Every structure is written in C-alpha cells, then in structure tokens.
Coordinates of C-alpha atoms and ligand atoms in Angstrom, one line a residue:
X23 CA 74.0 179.7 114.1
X24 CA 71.7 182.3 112.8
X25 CA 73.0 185.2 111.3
X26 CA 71.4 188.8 111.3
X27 CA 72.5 192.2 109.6
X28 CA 71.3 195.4 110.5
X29 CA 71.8 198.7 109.4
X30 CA 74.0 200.2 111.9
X31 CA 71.3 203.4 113.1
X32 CA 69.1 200.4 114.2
X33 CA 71.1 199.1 117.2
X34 CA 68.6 201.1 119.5
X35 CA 65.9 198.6 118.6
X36 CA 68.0 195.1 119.1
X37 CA 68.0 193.8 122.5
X38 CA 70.3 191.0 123.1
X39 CA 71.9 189.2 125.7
X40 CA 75.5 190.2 124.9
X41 CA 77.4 193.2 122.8
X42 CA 80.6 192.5 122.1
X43 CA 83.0 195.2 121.3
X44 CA 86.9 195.0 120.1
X45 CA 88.8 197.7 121.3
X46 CA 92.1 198.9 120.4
X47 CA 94.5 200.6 123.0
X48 CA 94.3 203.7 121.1
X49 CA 90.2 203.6 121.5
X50 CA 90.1 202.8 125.1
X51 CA 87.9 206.0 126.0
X52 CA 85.8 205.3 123.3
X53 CA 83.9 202.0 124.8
X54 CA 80.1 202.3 125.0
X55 CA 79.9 205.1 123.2
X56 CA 76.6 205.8 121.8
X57 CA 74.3 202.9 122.6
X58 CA 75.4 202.8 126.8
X59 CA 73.4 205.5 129.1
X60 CA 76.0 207.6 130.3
X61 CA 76.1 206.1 134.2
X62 CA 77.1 202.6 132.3
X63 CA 79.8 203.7 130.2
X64 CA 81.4 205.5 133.1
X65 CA 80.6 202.2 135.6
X66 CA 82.3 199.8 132.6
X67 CA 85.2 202.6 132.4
X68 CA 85.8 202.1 136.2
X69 CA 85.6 198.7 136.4
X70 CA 87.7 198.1 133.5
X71 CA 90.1 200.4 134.8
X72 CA 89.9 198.6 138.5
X73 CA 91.1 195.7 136.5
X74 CA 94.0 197.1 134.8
X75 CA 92.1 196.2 131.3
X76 CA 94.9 197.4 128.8
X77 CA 93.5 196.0 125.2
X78 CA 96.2 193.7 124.9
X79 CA 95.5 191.4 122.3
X80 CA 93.7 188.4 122.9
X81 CA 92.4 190.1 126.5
X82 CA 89.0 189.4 127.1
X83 CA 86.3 190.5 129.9
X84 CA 82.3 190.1 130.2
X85 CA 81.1 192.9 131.8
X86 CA 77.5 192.7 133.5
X87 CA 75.5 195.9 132.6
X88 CA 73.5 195.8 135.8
X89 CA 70.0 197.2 135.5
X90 CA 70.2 197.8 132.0
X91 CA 67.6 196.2 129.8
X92 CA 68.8 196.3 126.1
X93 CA 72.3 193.9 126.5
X94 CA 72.5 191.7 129.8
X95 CA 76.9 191.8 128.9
X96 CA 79.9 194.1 127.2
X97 CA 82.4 191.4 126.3
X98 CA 85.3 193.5 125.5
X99 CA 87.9 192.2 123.7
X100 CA 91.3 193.5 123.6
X101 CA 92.8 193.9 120.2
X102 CA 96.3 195.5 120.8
X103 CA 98.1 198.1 118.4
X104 CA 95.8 199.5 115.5
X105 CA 98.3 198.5 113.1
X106 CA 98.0 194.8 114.2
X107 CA 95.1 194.3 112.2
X108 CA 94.3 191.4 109.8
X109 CA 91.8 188.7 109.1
X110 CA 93.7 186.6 112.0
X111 CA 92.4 188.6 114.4
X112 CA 88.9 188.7 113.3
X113 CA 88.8 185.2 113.7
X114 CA 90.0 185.1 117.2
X115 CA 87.7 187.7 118.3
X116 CA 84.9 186.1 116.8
X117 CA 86.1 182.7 118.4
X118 CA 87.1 184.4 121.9
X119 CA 83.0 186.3 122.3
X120 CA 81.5 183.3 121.4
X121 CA 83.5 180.8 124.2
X122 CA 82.7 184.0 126.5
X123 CA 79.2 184.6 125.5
X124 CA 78.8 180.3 126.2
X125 CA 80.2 181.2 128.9
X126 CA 77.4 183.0 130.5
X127 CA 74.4 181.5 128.6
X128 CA 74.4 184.2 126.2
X129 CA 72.1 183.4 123.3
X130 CA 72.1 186.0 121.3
X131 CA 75.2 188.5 120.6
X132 CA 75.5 191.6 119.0
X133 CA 79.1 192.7 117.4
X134 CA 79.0 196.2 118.0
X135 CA 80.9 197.4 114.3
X136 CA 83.5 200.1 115.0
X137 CA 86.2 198.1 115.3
X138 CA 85.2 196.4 112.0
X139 CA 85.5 199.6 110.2
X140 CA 89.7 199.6 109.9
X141 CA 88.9 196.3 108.0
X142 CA 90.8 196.5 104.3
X143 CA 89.5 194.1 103.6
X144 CA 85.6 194.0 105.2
X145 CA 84.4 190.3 103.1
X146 CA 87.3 188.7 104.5
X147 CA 87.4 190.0 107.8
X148 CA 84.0 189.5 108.1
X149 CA 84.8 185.7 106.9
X150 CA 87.3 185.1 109.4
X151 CA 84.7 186.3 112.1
X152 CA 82.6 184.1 111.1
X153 CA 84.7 181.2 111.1
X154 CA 85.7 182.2 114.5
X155 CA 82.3 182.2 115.5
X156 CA 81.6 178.8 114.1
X157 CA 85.1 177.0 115.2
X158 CA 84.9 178.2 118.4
X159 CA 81.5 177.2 119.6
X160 CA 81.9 173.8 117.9
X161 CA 81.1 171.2 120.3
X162 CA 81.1 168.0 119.3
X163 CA 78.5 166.5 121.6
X164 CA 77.2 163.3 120.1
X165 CA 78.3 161.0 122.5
X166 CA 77.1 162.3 125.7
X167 CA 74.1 160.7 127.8
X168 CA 71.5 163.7 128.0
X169 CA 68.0 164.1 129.7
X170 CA 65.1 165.6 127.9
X171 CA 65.3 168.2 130.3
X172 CA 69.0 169.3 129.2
X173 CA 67.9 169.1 125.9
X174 CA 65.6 171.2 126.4
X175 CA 67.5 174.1 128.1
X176 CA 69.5 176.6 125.9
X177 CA 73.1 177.3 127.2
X178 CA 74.1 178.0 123.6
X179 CA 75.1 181.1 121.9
X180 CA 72.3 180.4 118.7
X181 CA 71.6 184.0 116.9
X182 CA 74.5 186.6 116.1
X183 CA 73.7 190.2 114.9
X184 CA 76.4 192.0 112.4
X185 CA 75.8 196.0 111.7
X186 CA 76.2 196.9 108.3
X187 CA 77.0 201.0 107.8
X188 CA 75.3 201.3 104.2
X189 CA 74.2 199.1 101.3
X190 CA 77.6 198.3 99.9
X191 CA 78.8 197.2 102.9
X192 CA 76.0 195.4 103.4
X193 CA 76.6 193.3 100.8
X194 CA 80.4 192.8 101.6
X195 CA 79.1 191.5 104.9
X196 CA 76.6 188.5 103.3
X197 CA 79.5 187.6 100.7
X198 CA 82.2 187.6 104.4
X199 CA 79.1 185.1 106.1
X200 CA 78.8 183.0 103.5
X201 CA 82.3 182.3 102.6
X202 CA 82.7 182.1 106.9
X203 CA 80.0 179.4 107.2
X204 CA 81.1 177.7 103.8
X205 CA 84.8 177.6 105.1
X206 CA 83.3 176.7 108.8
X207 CA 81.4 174.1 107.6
X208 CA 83.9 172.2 105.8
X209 CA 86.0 172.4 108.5
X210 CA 83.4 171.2 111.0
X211 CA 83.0 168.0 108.9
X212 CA 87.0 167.2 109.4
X213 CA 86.5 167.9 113.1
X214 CA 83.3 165.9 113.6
X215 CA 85.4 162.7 111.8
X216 CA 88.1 162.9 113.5
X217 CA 86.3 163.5 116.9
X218 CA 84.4 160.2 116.4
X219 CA 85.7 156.8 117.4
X220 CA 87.3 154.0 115.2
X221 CA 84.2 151.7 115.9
X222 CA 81.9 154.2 114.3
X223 CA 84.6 155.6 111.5
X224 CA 85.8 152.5 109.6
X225 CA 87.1 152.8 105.9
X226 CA 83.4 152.0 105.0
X227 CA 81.8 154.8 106.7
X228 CA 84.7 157.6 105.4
X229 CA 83.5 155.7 102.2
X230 CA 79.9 157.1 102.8
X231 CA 81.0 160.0 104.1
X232 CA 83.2 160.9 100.4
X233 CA 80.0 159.5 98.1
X234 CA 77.3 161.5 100.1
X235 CA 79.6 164.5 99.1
X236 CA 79.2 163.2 95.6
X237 CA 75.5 162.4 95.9
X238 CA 73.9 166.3 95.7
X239 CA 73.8 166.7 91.8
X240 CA 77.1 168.5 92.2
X241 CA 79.6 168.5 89.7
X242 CA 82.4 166.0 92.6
X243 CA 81.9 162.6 91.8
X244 CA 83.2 159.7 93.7
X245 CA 85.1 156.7 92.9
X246 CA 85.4 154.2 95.1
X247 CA 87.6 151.2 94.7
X248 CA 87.3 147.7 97.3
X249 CA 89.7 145.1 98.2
X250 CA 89.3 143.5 94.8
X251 CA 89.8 147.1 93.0
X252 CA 92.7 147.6 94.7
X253 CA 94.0 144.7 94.0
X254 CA 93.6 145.7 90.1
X255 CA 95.1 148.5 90.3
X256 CA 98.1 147.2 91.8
X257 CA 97.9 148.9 95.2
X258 CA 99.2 145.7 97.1
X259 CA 101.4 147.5 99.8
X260 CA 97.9 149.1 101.2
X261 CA 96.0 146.0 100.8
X262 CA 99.1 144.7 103.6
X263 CA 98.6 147.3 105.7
X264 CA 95.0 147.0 106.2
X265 CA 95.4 143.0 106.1
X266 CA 94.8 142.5 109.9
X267 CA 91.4 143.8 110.6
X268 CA 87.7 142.5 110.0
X269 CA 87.8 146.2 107.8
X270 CA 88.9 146.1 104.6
X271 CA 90.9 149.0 103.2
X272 CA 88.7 151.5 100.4
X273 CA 90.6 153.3 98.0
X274 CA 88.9 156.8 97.3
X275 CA 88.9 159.3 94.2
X276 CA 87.3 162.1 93.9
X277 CA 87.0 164.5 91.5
X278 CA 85.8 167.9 91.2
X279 CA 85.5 169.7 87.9
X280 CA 85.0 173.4 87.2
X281 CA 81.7 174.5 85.1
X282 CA 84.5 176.4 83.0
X283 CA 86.5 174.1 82.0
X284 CA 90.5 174.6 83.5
X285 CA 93.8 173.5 82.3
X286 CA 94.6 173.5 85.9
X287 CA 94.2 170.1 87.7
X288 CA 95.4 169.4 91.7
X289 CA 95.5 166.1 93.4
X290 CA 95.1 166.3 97.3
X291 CA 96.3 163.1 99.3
X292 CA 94.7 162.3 102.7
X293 CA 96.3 159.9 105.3
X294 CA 93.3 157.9 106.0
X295 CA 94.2 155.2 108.7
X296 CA 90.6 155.2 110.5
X297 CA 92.9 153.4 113.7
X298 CA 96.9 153.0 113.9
X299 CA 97.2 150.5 117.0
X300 CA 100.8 150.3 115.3
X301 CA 100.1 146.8 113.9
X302 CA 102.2 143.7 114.9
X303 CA 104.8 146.2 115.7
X304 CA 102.4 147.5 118.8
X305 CA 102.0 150.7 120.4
X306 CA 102.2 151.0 123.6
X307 CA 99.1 152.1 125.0
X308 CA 99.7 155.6 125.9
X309 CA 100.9 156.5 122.5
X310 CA 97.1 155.0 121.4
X311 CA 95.4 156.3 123.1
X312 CA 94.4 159.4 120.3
X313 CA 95.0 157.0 117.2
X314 CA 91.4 157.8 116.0
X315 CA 92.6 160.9 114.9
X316 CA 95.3 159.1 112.0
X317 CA 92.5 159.1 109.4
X318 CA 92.5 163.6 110.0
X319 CA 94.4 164.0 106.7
X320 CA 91.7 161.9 104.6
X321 CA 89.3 163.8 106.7
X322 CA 90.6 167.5 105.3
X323 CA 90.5 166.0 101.9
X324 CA 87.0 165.3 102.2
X325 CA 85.8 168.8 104.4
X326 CA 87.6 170.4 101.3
X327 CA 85.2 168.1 99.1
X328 CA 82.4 169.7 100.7
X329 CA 83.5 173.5 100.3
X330 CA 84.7 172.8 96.7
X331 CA 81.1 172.9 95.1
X332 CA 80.2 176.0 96.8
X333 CA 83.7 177.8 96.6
X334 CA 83.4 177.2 92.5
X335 CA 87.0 177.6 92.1
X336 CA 88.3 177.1 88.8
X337 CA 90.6 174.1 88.9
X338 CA 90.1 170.4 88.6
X339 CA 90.8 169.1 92.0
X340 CA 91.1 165.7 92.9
X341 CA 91.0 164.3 96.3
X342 CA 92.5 160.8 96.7
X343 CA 92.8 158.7 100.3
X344 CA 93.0 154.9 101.3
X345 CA 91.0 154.4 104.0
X346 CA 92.4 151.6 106.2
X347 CA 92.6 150.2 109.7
X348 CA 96.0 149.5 111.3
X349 CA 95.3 146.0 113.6
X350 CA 97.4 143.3 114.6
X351 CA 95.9 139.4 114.5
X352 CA 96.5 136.3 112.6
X353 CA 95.9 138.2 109.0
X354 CA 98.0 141.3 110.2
X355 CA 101.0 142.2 107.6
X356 CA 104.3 141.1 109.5
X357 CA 107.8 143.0 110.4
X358 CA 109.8 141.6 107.5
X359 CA 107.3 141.3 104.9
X360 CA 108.1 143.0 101.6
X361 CA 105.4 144.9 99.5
X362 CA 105.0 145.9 96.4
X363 CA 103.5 149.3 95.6
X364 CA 101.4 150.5 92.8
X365 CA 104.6 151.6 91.0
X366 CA 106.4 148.5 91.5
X367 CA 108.4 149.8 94.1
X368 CA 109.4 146.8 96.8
X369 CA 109.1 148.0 100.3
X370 CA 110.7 146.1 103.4
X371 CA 108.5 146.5 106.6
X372 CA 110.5 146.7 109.2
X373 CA 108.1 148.4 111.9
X374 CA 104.3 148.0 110.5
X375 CA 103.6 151.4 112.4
X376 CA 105.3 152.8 110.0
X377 CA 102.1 152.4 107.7
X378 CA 101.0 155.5 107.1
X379 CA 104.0 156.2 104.2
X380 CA 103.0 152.7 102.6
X381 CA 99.5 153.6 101.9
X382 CA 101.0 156.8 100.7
X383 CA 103.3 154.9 98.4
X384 CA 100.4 153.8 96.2
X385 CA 97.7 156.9 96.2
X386 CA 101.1 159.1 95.1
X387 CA 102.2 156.5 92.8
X388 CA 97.9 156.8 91.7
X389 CA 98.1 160.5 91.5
X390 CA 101.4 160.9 89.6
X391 CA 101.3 158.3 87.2
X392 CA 97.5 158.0 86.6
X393 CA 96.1 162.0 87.1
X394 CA 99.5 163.9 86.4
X395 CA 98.3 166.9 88.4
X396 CA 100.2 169.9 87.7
X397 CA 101.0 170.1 91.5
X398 CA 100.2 167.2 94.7
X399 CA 99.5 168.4 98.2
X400 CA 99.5 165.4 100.8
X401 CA 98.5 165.9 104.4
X402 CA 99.4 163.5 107.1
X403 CA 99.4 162.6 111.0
X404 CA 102.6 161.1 109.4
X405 CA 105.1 161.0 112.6
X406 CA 105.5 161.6 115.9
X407 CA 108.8 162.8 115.3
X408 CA 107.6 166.2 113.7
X409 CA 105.4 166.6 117.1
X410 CA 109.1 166.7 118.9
X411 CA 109.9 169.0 116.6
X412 CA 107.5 171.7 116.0
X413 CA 105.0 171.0 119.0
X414 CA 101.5 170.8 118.8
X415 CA 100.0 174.0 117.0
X416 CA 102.8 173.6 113.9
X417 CA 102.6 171.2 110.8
X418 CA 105.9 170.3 109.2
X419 CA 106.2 171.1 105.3
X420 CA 108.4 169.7 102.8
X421 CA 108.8 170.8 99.4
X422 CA 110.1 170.0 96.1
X423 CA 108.8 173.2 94.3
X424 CA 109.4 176.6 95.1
X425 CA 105.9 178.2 93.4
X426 CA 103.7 175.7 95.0
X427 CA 105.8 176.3 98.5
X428 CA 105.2 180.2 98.6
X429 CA 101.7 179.2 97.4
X430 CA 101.4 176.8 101.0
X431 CA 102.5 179.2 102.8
X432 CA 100.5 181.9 101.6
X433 CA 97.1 179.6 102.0
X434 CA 98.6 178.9 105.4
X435 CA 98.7 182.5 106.4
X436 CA 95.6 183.0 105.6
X437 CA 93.4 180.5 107.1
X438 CA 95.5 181.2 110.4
X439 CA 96.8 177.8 110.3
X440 CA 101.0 177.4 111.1
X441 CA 103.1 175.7 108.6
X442 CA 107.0 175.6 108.8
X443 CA 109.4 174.0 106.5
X444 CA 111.4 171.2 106.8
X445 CA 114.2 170.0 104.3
X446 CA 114.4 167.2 101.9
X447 CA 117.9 166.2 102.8
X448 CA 119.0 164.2 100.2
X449 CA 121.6 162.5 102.3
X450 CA 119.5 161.2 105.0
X451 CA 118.0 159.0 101.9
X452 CA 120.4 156.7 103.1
X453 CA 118.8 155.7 106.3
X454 CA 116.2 154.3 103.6
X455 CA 118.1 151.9 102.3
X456 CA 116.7 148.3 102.7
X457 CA 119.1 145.2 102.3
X458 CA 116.5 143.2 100.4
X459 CA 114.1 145.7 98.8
X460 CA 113.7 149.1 97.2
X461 CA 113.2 151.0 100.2
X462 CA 112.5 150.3 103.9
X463 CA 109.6 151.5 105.8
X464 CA 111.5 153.2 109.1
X465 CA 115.1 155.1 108.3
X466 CA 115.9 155.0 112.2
X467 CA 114.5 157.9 114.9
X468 CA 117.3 160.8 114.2
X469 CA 115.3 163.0 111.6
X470 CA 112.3 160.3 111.7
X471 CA 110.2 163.3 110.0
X472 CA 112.4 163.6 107.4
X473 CA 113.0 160.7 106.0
X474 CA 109.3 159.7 106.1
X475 CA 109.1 162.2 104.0
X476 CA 112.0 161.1 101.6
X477 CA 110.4 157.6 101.7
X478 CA 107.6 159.7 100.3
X479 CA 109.5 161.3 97.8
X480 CA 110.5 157.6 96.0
X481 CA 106.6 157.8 95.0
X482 CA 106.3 161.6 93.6
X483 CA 107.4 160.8 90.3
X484 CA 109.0 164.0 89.4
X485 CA 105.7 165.7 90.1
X486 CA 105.8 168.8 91.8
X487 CA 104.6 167.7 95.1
X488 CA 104.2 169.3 98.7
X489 CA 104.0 166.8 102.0
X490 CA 102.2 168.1 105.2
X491 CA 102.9 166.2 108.3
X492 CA 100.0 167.3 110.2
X493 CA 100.5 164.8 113.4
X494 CA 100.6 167.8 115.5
X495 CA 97.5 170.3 114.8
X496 CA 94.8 168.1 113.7
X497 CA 94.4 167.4 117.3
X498 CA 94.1 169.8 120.2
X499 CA 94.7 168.9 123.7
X500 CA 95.2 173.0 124.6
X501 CA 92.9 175.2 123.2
X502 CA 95.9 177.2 121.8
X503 CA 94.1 178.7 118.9
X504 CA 91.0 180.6 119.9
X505 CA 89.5 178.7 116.9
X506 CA 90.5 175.5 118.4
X507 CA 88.0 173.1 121.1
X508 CA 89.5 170.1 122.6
X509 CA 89.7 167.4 120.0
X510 CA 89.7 167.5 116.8
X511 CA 90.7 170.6 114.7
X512 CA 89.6 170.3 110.9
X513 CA 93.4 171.7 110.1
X514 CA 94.6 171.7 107.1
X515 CA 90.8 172.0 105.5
X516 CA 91.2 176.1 105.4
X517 CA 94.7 175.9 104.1
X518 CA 93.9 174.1 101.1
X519 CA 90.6 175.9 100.4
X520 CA 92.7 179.0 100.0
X521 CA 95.7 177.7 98.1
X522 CA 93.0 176.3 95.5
X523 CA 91.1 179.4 95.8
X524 CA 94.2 181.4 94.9
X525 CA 96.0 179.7 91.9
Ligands
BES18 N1 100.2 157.8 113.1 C1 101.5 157.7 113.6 C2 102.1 159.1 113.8 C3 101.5 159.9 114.9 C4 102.0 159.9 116.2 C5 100.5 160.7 114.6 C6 101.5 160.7 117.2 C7 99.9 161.5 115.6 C8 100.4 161.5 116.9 C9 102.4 156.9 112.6 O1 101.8 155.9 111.8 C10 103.5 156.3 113.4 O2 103.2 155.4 114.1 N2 104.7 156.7 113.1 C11 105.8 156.1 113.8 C12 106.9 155.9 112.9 C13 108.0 155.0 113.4 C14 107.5 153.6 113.7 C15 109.1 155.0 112.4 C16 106.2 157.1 114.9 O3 106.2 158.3 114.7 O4 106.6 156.7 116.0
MN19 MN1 101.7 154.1 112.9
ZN20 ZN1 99.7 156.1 111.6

C-alpha cells in the first residue's frame, strides 16, 4: 500500500475513489461537512437516516455520492460514544474501510481527519490505523490459478491518503505509518507461513525463512543446529518427535542484540511443528485438517525477528524454535517410548500428539540453562483443550511471575490481541506422573490445558517464564477481529513487539 499525507486545506485538490469518515454519535450532523456540495451532504444525511445509521461502533455503510466527481463513495464508519476512544478502534476502522473500499473496487481512499483529531495519542492511533489497513486487506493469494487478464485488473485498494493539520502533526503521522507498516509487516510474514501448506513449509524452509532475517547486515544473527547438532546438544526428545518423517527436525537460535549494549536479555519460544498429523497416535481427519497452522508459534517468533531490527528496542532478544514435522511410518517415535530431554528429564510418551510440550521440553531446558534470560515467553498452538475453553479469538496464559504477567497483558492490550489467564495448579501436577519416567506426555483430558502447561513448567528452571497457548487465535475461521482474514492471523507477533518495546 502506498501511503500519502497531505496538509489538511488541500483535500479540494485530491480526487479519490473513496473518503472514509468515522463518526461518533455525538457528530452525526456533522458528516460531509466542508468537502460535500450542500445537495450531497443533505442526500447522505437522508439516506443515512432512511437506514437508521446510529454510529454504533463497528457500523459501517458505503455510500455512492452520485454525480459527484471528486470521491466515487462516503464509507462511514460508526465509532460509538466519544469517550470510547483508543488505538483499538483505530485499527478496526482502518481494517473495516479497507474490506469496504475492496469491496467496491476502490483503489484509492482518503481518511477524511476529524475524527482523528480526539487522538491522545496521534503516532499510535495513526499506527493502529495503519495496521488495520494492512491486516485487513491481507490476502494471501499465492495459490490461486489466475489469467493474465485478472492480473491485470485492479480490484485492490492500492494508495491511501492521510491529512495532516500542521507540521508537528505531520510528523507524528510518518512516525504512526512507519511503526503501522513495521508492526504490519511482521505480522504479515507469521500470516503468510502459516497460510502456506506443510509441503512447501518444512523445518528446512522456516530454516530459510529465520537466516534470510539474519542475512541483511543486521545486527540478528542465526544459529541453526541439524539432526547431528541436536543430537550434541542433547535435544533427544525432539529428535523423537520429528523421527517419522523424510524432514528432519532444525533447531533455531536467534539472537538480536541492541547497538547499546543492555543488561536486559529475553528468550521467545516458538512451537514450530510445520505438520501435527498426531503421529502413531493419529488424528482423525477432521481434527487435521488445519494442522499446517502448529508451526504459528515459531512463525511469531520469527515475524518478531523481522520487526526487531527496525523497532531498535533496547534488549537482547533471543528467539528459539524446533522446527519439526509430526508423521507416523516405520521411523515414527512410538506410544510407550521414553525420551530424554536436554535436561535430562525422562519423558513417557503415551499419546505422540502430545508432541508439541516435548519439543518444548528441550528449547526451555536450551533457554533456561544455556541463555538465562531474565524473563521467557513461549507461544503455542499447544492444545485443543484451551480452544474448549476460551474459544477461538482468546489465547490462554499461564504465569509464574507477576511483573512479567501485567507486562503480557499490557502488550496484549495494546496490539488488540486477547489474552486471559489460566492457573498453574500445582495439584493437577499429578495427572503428570508417569510410572516409568520423569514425567508423562498426556495428564488425561480434564484440564488438558493445564497440565500441558505444568508439563511445561518441569523445563523452566526457576526462570521467570510466561506460556501462551495460542491454539485458538492464530487461526481464523470467522473474521471476528476486523484485523483478521480467513486463515492465518500473525497473533501473538504484535503482542510481543510491544512487551519488548515496553520493558
Ligand atoms: N497441535 C495440537 C493442538 C491443537 C489442536 C492446535 C487444535 C490447534 C487446534 C497438539 O499437538 C495436540 O495434538 N494436542 C492434543 C493433546 C492431547 C493428545 C493430550 C489435543 O489437544 O488433543
Ligand atoms: Mn499434536
Ligand atoms: Zn501439535
């Protein structure tokens, strides 16, 4: 998308196909009001009074402005009380015009500013615009059979024009874009992975993927670590998991240090399971349907990756996954086996879909005992269990520090992206217990979230550590979220940009 700012006096010289204006309920007289002829204003007032238009939040109508040359539509978009505002909004309005404006092969859109001016806060409205702009016209597209001639036609929103009022809000403006397309961006990369099938995104090509990051004379590098590294390094409970298929399982780190140097150091975890056909212990096929989508932790990890040089925060960050495919077949890990993890833990596998907490075993075990962050974050299409419980649009947290919870939560809020906490119940470590080993892979389906997440726990090492199951909003059958296309979602990438952008 091409971005444009103007000073606000010049909207009389912009012609566009669409103006899109926000309206509050306490504004509704005001629509149109200095760049519609008089006859037009009173025509949209009409017909948005013939159809009860109210600006309720989240309402939206496209409004042909007949006969009139400079804009072909009004998209009005209903923003509720005044005192609703925040950078939440922003982004759905952003996200909600653009799906219109694509709507009716709108190219290029003008936001009309007068809603924008109640912004506290104008470089991060403006951001969360953006990123509504950006998320919500994401198509992902690469798949499809298309004639020249399609490709040819434009149906595409493609240029956007933002009014600035004067020079220092003009500059608030191009700081809000770039963080928006920066945030966008990395988030579009997560979405794009997970989007594409396991035959084209095998632990080789997130490989690729994490070292092209590393590749730009940026100050990420990339360590990558194959079968026989792992093997070193003692991650043998991985190395089982990803035993079954022609794919062999990667072990990623990389790191990301600040030109200042920091005292502050993170380690993010990614679930990167590129396909989870359960193993041995086999799905059924309805429940694989979408098991593309079980490498979507990895995939944040790395979207953050891309942001992180950009962003400059200053913290060391390090992003660590195990890429691995989950197959059955005569090499496949067995129901029964016993693995040991880089820690030495022994884990019984009594289900081998329960792989995802065994490749976590050893990049936690990696993180705590070889990086000692000051804090850990893991993200993780972990169980289905915390889809029963929360639903689609909610990831499950679990926390054993109260600073870096409020921090999570915080980042959460921000990015727009819902997070609600689960317990650690001690207790429930029972249904852990393995007859033979350590620790067992499955603690039984009541609380099935939970005690993945205790399993988790074993391999923290007493460092402050936060777990995400993300199962439920890295993937998006409804587009609940205005932000949100079918498919793939990039959550999780906006949440941790913020929470490393904050400490
Ligand atoms: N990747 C799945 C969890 C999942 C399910 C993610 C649905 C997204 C949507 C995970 O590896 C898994 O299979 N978990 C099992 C655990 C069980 C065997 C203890 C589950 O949730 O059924
Ligand atoms: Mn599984
Ligand atoms: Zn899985």
């Amino acid at each position: 998308m091409k971005y444009e700012i103007i000073p606000s006096g010049g909207l009389a010289e912009v012609t566009a196909d669409a103006i899109v204006e926000g309206l509050y309920q306490e504004d509704q007289p005001k629509i149109g009001q200095g760049y519609l002829p008089e006859v037009t204003t009173k025509a949209v007032l009409a017909e948005l009074r013939r159809r009860e238009f109210d600006a309720k939040e989240g309402d939206v109508y496209v409004l042909p402005l007949l006969g009139f040359k400079q804009f072909k539509y009004l998209i009005v978009i209903g923003l509720g009380k005044k005192n609703n505002y925040d950078a939440n909004q922003l982004r759905a309005v952003g996200a909600k015009a653009i799906k219109a404006a694509n709507g009716y092969r709108a190219q290029k859109i003008v936001f009309h500013p007068d809603w924008l001016r109640k912004a506290k806060d104008l470089v991060g409205g403006i951001q969360a615009l953006v990123e509504g702009i950006e998320l919500g016209g994401y198509h992902f597209a690469s798949y499809r059979k298309r004639t020249a001639a399609e490709q040819q036609k434009k149906h595409k929103a493609e240029e956007i024009v933002l009014m600035a009022e004067d020079r220092i809000s003009r500059v608030k403006i191009e700081k809000g874009l770039e963080l928006g397309k920066l945030f966008s961006e990395a988030t579009i990369l997560a979405r794009d992975m997970v989007n594409t099938p396991s035959m084209d995104m095998h632990p080789e090509q997130m490989v690729s993927i994490a070292q092209s990051l590393a590749a730009r004379g940026t100050n990420v590098t990339c360590k990558v670590f194959d079968k026989a590294g792992m093997e070193k390094l003692g991650m043998k409970a991985s190395l089982a998991v990803g035993q079954g298929s022609k794919h062999e399982p990667r072990f990623v780190h990389l790191v990301y240090k600040p030109k200042q140097r920091s005292t502050k150091k993170i380690a993010l975890i990614g679930k990167g399971l590129t396909f989870d056909s359960g193993g041995l212990s086999l799905k059924p096929a309805d429940h694989m349907t979408d098991m593309k989508i079980d490498m979507a932790g990895a995939a944040a990890v790395i979207g953050v990756f891309k942001a992180l040089p950009l962003l400059k925060p200053r913290v060391e960050v390090h992003g660590l996954f195990i890429a691995a495919e989950n197959m059955p077949g005569g090499g496949a890990y067995r129901p029964g086996d016993v693995v040991a993890a880089l820690d030495g833990t022994t884990i019984e596998v009594e289900n081998t879909d329960a792989e995802g907490r065994i490749t976590l075993a050893d990049a936690l075990s990696y993180a705590a005992l070889r990086i000692k962050p000051q804090a850990m974050v893991d993200l993780a299409t972990l169980t289905g269990a915390v889809i029963v419980a929360l639903g689609s649009d909610i990831s499950g947290l679990f926390c054993s520090n109260k600073e870096l919870k409020t921090a999570l939560v915080q980042a959460a809020g921000e990015a727009g992206e819902t997070v609600w906490e689960l317990p650690l119940y001690q207790p429930y470590k029972e249904q852990n217990k393995s007859k033979i080993a350590d620790i067992r892979n499955v603690g039984g389906r009541p609380g099935g979230s939970i005690t993945a997440a205790l399993f988790l726990e074993k391999f923290t090492h007493d460092v402050p550590w936060a777990h995400i199951d993300v199962a439920g909003p890295v993937y998006a059958e409804k587009e609940s979220k205005p932000e949100w296309v079918n498919g793939g979602t990039g959550w999780g990438v906006r949440l941790l940009l913020n929470y490393l952008r904050n400490l």
